[in-house]
Short mmCIF file of C-alpha atoms in Angstrom, two decimals:
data_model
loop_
_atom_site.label_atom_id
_atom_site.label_comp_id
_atom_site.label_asym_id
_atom_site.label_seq_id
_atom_site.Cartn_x
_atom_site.Cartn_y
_atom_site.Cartn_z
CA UNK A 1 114.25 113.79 49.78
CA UNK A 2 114.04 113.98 53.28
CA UNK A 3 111.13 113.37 56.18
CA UNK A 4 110.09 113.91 59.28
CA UNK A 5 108.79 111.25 62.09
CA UNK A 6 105.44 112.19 63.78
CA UNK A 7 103.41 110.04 66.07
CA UNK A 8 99.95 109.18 65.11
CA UNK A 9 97.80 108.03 68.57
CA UNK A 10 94.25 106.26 68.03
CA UNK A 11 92.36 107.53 71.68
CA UNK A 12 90.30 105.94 73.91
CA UNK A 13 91.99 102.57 74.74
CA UNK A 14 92.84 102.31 78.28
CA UNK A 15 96.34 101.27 79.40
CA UNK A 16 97.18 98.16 81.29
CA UNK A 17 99.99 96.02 82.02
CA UNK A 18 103.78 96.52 83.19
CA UNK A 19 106.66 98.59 81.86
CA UNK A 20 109.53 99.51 83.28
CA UNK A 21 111.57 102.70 83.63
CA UNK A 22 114.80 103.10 81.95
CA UNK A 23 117.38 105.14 83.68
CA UNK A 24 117.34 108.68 84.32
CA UNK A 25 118.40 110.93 81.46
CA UNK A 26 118.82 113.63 84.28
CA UNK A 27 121.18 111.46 86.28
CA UNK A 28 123.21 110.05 83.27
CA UNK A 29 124.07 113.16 81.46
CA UNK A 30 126.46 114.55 84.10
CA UNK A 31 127.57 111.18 85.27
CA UNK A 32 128.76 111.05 81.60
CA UNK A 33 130.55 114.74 81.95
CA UNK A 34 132.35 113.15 84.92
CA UNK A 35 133.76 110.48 83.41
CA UNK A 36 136.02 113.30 81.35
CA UNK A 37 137.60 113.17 84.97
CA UNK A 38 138.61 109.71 85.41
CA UNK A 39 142.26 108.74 84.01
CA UNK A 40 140.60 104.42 83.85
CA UNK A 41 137.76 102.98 82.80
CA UNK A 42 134.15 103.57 83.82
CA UNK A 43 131.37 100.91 83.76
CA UNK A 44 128.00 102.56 83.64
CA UNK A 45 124.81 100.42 83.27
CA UNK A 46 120.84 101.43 82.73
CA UNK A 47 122.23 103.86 79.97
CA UNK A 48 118.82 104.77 78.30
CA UNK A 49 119.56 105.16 74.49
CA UNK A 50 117.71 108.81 74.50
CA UNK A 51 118.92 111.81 71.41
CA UNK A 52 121.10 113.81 74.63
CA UNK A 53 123.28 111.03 75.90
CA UNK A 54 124.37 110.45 72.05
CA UNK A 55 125.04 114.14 71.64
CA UNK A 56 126.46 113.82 74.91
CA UNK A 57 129.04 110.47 73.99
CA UNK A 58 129.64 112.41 70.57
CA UNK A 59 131.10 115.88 72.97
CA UNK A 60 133.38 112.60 74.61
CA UNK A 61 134.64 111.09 72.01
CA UNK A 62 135.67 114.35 70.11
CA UNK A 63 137.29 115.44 73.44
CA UNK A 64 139.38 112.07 72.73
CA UNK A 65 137.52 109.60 75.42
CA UNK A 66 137.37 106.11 74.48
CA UNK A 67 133.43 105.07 74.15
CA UNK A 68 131.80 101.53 73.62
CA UNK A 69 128.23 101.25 74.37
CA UNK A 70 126.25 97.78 74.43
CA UNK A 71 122.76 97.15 75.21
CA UNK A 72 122.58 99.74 77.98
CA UNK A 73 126.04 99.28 79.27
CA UNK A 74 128.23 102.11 78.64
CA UNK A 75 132.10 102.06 79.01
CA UNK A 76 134.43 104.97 78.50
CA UNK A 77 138.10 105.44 78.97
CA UNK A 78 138.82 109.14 79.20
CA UNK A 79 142.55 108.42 79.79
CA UNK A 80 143.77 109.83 76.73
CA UNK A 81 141.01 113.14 76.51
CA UNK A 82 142.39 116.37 75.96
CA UNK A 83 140.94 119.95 76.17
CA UNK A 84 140.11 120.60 72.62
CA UNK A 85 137.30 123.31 71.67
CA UNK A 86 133.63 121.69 71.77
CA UNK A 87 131.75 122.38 68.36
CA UNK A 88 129.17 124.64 68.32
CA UNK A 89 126.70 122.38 66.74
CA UNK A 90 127.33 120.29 69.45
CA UNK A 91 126.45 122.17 72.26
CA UNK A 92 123.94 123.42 70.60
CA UNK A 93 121.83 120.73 69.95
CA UNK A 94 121.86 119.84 74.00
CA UNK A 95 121.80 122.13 77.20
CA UNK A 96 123.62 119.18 79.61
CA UNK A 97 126.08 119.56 76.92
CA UNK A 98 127.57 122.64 80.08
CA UNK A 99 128.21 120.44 82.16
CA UNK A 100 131.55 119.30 80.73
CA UNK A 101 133.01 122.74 82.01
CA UNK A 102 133.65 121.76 85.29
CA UNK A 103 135.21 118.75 84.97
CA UNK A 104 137.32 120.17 81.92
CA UNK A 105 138.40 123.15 83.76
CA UNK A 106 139.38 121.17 86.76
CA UNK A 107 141.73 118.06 84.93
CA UNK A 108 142.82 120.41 82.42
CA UNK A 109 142.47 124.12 83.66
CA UNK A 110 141.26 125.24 80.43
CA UNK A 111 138.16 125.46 78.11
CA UNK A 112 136.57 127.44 75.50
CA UNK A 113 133.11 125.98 74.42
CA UNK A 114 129.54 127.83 73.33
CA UNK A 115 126.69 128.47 74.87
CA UNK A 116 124.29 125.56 75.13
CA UNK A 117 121.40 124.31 73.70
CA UNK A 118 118.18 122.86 74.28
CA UNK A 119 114.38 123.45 74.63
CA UNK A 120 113.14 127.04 74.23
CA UNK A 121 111.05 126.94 78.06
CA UNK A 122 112.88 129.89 79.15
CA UNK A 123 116.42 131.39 80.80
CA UNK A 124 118.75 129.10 81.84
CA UNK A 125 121.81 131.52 81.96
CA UNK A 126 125.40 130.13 83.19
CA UNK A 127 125.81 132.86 85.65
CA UNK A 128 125.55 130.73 88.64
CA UNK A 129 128.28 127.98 87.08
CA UNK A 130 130.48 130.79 86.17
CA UNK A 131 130.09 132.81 89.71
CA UNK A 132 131.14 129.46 91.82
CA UNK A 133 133.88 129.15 89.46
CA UNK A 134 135.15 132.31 89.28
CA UNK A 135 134.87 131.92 93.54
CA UNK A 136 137.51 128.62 93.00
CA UNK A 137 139.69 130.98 91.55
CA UNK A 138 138.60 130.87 87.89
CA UNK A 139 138.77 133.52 85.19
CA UNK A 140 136.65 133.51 82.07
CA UNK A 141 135.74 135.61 79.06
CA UNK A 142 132.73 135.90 76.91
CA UNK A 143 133.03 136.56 73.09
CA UNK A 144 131.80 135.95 69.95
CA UNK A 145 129.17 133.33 71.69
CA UNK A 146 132.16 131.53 73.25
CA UNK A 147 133.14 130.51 76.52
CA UNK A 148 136.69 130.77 77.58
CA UNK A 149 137.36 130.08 81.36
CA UNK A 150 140.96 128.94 82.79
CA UNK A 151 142.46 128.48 86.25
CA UNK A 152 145.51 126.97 87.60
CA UNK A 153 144.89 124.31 90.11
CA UNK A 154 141.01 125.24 91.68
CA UNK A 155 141.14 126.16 95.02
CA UNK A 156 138.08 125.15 97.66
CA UNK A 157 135.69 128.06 98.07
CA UNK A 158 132.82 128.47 99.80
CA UNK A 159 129.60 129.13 97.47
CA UNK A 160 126.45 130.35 98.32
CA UNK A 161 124.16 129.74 95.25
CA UNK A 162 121.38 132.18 94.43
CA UNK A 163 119.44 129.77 93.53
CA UNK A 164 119.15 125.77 94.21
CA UNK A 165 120.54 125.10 90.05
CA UNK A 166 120.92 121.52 89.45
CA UNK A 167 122.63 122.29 86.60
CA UNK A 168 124.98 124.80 88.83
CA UNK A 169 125.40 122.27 91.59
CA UNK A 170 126.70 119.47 89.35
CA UNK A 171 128.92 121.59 87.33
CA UNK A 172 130.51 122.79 90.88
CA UNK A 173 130.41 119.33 92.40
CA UNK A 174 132.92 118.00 89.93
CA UNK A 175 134.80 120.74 89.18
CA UNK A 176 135.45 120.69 93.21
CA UNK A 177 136.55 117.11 92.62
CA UNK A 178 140.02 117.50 91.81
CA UNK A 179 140.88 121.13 93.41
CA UNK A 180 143.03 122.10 96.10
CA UNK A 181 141.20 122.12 99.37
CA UNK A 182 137.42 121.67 100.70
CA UNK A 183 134.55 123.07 98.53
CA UNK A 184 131.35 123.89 100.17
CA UNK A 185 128.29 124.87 98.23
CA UNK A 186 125.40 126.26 100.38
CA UNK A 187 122.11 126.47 99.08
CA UNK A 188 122.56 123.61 96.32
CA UNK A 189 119.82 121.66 94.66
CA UNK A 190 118.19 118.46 96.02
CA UNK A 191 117.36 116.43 93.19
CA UNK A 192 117.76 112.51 93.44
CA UNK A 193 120.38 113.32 90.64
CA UNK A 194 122.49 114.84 92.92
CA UNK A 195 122.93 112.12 94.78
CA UNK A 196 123.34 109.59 92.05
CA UNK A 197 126.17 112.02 90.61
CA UNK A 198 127.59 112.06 94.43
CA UNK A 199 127.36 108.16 94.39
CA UNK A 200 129.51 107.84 91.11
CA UNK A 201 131.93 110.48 91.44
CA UNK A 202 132.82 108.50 95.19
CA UNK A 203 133.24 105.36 92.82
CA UNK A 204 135.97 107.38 91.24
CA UNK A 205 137.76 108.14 94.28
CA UNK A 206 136.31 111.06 95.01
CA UNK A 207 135.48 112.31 98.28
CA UNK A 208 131.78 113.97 98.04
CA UNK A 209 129.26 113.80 101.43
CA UNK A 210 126.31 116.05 101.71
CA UNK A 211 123.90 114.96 98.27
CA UNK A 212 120.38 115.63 98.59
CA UNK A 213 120.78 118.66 101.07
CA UNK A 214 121.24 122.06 101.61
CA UNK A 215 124.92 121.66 101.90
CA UNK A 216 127.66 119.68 99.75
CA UNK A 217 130.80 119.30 100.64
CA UNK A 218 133.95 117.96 98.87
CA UNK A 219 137.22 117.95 99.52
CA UNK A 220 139.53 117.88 96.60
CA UNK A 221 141.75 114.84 95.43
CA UNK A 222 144.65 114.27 93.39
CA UNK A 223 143.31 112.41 90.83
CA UNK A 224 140.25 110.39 89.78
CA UNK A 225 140.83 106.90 88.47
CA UNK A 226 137.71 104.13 86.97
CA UNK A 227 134.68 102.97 88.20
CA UNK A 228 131.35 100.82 88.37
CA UNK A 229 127.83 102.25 88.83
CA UNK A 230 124.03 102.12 88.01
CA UNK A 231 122.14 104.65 86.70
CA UNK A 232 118.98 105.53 89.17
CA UNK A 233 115.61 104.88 87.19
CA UNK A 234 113.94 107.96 85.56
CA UNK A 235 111.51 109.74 87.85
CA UNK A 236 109.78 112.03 84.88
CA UNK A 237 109.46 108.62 82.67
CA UNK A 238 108.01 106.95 85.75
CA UNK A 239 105.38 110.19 86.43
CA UNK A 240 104.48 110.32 82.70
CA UNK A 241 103.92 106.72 82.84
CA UNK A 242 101.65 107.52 86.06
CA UNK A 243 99.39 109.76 84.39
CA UNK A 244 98.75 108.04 81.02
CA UNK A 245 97.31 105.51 83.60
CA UNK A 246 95.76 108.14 85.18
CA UNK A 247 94.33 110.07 81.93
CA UNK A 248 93.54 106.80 80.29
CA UNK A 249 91.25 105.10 83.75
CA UNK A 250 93.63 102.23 82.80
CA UNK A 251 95.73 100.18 85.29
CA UNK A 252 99.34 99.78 84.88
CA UNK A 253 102.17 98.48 86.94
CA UNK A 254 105.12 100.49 86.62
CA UNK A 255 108.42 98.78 87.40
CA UNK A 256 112.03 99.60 88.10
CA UNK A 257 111.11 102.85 89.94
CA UNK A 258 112.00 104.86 93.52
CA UNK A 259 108.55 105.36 94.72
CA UNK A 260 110.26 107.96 97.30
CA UNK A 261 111.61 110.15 93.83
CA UNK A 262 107.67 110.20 92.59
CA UNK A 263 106.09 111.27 95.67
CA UNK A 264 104.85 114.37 94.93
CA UNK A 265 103.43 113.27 91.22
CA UNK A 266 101.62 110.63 93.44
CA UNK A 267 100.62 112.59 96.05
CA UNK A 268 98.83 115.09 93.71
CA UNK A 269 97.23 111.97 91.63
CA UNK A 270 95.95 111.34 94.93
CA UNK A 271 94.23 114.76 95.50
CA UNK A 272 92.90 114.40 91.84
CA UNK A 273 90.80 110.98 92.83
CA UNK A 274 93.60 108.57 91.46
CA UNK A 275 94.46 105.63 93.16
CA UNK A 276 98.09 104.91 93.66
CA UNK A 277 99.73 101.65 95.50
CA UNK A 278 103.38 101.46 96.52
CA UNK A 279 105.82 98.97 95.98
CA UNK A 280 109.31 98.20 97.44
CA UNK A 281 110.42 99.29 93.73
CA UNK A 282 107.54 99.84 91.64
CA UNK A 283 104.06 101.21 92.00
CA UNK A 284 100.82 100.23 90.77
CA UNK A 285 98.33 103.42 89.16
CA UNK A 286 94.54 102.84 88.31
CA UNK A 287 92.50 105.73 87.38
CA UNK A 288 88.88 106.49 87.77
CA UNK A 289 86.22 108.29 85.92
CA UNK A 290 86.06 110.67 89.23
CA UNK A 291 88.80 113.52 89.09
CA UNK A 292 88.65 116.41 90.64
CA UNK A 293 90.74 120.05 90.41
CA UNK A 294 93.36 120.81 92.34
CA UNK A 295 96.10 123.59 92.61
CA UNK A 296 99.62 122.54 91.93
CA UNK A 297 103.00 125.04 92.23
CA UNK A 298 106.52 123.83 90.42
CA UNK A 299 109.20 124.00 93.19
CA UNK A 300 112.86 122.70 93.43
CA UNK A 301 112.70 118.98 94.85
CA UNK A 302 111.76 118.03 96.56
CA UNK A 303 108.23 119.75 95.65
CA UNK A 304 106.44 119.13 92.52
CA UNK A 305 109.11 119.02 89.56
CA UNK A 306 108.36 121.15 86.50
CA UNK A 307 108.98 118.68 84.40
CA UNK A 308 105.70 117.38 85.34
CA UNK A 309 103.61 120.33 84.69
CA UNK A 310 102.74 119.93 81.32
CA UNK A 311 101.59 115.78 81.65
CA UNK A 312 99.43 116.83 84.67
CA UNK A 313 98.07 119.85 83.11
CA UNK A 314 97.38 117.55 79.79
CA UNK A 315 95.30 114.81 82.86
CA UNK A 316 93.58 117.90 84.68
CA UNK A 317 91.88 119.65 81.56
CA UNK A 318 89.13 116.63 81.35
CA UNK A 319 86.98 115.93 83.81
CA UNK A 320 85.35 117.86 86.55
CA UNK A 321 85.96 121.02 88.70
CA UNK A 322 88.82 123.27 88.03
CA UNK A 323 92.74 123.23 89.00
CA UNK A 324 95.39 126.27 89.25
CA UNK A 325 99.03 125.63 88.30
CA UNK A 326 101.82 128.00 88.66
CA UNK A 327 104.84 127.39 87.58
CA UNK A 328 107.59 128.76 89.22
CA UNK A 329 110.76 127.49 87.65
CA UNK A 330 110.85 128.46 83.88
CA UNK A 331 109.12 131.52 82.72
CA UNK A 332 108.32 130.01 79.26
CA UNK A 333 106.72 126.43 80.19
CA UNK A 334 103.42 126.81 79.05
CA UNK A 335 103.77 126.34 75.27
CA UNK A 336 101.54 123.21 75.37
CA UNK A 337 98.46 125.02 76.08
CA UNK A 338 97.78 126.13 72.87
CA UNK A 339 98.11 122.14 71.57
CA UNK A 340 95.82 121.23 74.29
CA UNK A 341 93.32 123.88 73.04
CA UNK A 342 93.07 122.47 69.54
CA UNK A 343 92.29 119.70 71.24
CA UNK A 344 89.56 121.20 73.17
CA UNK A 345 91.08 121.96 76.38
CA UNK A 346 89.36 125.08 78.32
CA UNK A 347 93.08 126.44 79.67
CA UNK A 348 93.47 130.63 80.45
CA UNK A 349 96.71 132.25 80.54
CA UNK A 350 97.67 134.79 83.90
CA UNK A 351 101.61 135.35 83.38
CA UNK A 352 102.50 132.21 84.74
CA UNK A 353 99.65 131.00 86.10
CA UNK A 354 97.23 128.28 84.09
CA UNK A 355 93.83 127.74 84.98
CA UNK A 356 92.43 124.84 83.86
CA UNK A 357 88.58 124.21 83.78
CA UNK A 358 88.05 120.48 83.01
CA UNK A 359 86.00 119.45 80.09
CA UNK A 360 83.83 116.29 79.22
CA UNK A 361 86.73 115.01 76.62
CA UNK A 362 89.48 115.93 73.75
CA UNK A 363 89.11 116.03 70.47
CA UNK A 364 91.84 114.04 67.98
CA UNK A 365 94.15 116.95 66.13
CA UNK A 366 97.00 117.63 64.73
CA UNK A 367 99.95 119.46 66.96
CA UNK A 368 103.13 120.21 67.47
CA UNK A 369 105.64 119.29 70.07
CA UNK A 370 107.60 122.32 71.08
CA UNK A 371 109.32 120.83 73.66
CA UNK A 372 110.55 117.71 75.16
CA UNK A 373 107.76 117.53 78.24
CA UNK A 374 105.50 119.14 76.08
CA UNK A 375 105.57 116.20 73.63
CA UNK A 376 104.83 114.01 75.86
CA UNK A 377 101.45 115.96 77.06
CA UNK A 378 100.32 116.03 73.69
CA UNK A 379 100.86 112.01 73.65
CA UNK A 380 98.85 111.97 76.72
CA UNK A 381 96.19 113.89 75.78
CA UNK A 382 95.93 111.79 72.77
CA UNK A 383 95.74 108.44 74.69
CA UNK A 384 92.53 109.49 75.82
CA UNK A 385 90.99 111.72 73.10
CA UNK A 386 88.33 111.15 70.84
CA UNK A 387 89.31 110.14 67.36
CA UNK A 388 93.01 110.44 65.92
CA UNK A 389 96.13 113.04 67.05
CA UNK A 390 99.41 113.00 65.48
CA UNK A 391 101.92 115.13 67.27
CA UNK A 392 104.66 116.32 64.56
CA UNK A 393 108.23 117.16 65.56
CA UNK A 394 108.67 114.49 68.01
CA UNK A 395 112.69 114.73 67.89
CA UNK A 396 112.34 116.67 70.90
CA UNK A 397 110.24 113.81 72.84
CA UNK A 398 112.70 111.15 71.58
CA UNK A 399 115.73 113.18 73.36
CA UNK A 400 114.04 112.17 76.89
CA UNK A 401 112.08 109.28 76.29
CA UNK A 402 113.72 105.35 75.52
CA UNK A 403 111.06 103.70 73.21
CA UNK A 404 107.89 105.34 74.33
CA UNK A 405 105.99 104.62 71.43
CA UNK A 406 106.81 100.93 72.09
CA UNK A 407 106.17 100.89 75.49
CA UNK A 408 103.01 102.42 75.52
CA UNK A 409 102.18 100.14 72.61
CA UNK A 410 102.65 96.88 75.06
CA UNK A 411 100.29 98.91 77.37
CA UNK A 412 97.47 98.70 74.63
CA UNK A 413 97.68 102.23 73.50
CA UNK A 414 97.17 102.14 70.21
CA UNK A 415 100.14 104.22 68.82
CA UNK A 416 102.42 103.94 65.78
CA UNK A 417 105.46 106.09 64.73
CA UNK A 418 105.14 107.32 61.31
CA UNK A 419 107.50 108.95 58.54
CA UNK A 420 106.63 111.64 56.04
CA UNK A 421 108.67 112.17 53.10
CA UNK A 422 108.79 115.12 51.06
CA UNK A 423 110.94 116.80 48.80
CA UNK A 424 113.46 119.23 49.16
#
């Protein structure tokens, strides 16, 4: 026997009340790769318990790092790792799961590991890790779906990405940590991420200035020894929480959050007729029965992040007037559209452009997450839709999301995790 959880979502109940963000699954994942780095122990705290950062702590602790984990306070003692091959199941079952090549390859000069995992919303490819790499004196090898890249010591380069890659920028930021010279990396992503990976690799003893522009530099150390940070709150858990306020004309106070990170989510809730209120460190959404379209382009941060296309697309297809949104990041990101249609949604395809033509309301059906942000749109959609959703494979929204059927469920959404069993 086995089963599998789905989410079954009763519509029409507006939210209200406070929640508060857990930390960022964006930030943590890498700060977790770095700690591979660190011959001490590292403190970090605002862990979200999220499907990735377990992967994640598994790829540690079979690379020989010492891992305890309590309550949202994460130690590890990476000490005693060693270079050993990553599984392929492993890296598999996560994308972030790359980012332990940089910091492996710089403490150990070695590593053979797979290609990564992850949600099917289009390429990702590791030429841009590999290229900065191979520029810090790097060689590597691609066979049989492996990995195998060695160096001796890393030498500072100069890098020039082709595009601003957070996942490229990260990877080079900490493999730069411990090589021989300066490293400066032109053209790297923005991301509040950045900076909270910056902030904890400086806890180690690195020496890192230049997070959150166009330019990074870091000048190698010797070694990196422990540390004590916080993880930044989650910007995409605070946005989605913005529009099921929005979508639902409820009012909810949303706590624990940089309102600075969320700007451009708030700014276009503006434009759509939602009001928003700023805090020192949270913000306050109440929606109204008057939304209007707007267009909306994905961009590198700081424009509007793609991980927020498919929640505002889910808020713009009801109501009035009509709204364009092109996303420019991932050429596969639109696989919630045909959800929303079930559900009544008036959406047309143009390569990767949506247009979205609001309608009166959703109708309750059943669908299908297909991918982590996508899940969460179909939630949405189903906090305000008439009669009952369930959205089905929901492992993908639970490796983002800490307790978001719970939270939304102190909101007043009326929400409940199910399990079905069947037979083999």
């Amino acid at each position: 026997m086995s089963g599998e959880r789905r989410i079954c979502i009763e519509g029409g109940h507006p939210l209200a009340g406070t929640v508060r963000i857990s930390g960022a699954k964006n930030a943590v994942l890498p700060i977790l790769a770095a700690s591979l780095m660190a011959k001490g122990s590292c403190r970090i705290t605002d862990v979200p318990n999220l499907t990735d950062v377990r992967v994640m702590l598994e790829v540690l602790s079979n690379l020989g790092a010492q891992v305890h984990w309590d309550e949202g306070t994460l130690v590890i003692d990476a000490t005693e790792a060693r270079t050993d091959e990553i599984s392929a199941d492993l890296m598999r079952r996560m994308r972030a799961s790359n980012l332990v090549l940089g910091p492996l390859l710089s403490r150990f000069r070695r590593v053979k590991l797979s290609h990564p995992g992850g949600c099917s919303i289009g390429s990702r490819p590791m030429d841009l890790h590999l290229k900065g790499l191979q520029n810090m004196g790097a060689r590597f090898e691609e066979r049989f779906g492996y990995f195998e890249v060695e160096a001796e010591r890393l030498q500072g380069a100069d890098i020039h990405l082709d595009f601003p890659s957070v996942g490229a920028t990260e990877n080079l930021m900490m493999a730069a940590c411990l090589a021989k010279g300066t490293t400066v990396i032109r053209n790297a992503a923005k991301e509040p991420e950045i900076i909270d990976l910056q902030n904890f690799l400086n806890a180690l003893g690195a020496r890192v200035r230049g997070a959150g522009l166009d330019v990074i530099r870091i000048d190698g150390v010797s070694e990196l020894g422990g540390g004590k940070h916080q993880v930044i709150p989650d910007r995409i858990e605070a946005g989605t929480f913005m529009v099921a306020a929005a979508i639902t004309e409820g009012d909810v106070r949303i706590t624990n959050v940089i309102p600075e990170h969320v700007e451009p989510v708030t700014a276009k809730l503006r434009e759509a007729g939602v009001i928003v209120q700023e805090e020192n460190d949270a913000i306050r959404v109440i929606g109204t029965k008057e939304r209007q379209g707007i267009d909306l382009k994905t961009m590198p941060y700081p424009g509007f992040p793609t991980d927020m296309q498919a929640q505002m697309m889910a808020f713009l297809s009801i109501g009035q007037g009509t709204s364009v949104i092109s996303e420019t990041i991932f050429e596969n990101r639109f696989k919630h559209v045909d959800e929303l249609r079930r559900m009544g949604a008036n959406i047309r395809l143009e390569g990767r452009v949506a247009i979205v033509k609001g309608v009166p309301s959703l109708s309750g059906a059943v669908v299908e997450a297909t991918d982590l942000r996508a899940g969460s749109a179909l939630i949405l959609a189903g906090l305000c839709a008439e009669n009952g959703t369930t959205v089905e494979r929901i492992h993908h929204i639970e490796r983002g999301y800490e307790r978001l059927v719970d939270k939304l469920s102190i909101l007043g959404a009326q929400i409940r995790l199910e399990e079905t069993i069947f037979s083999q």
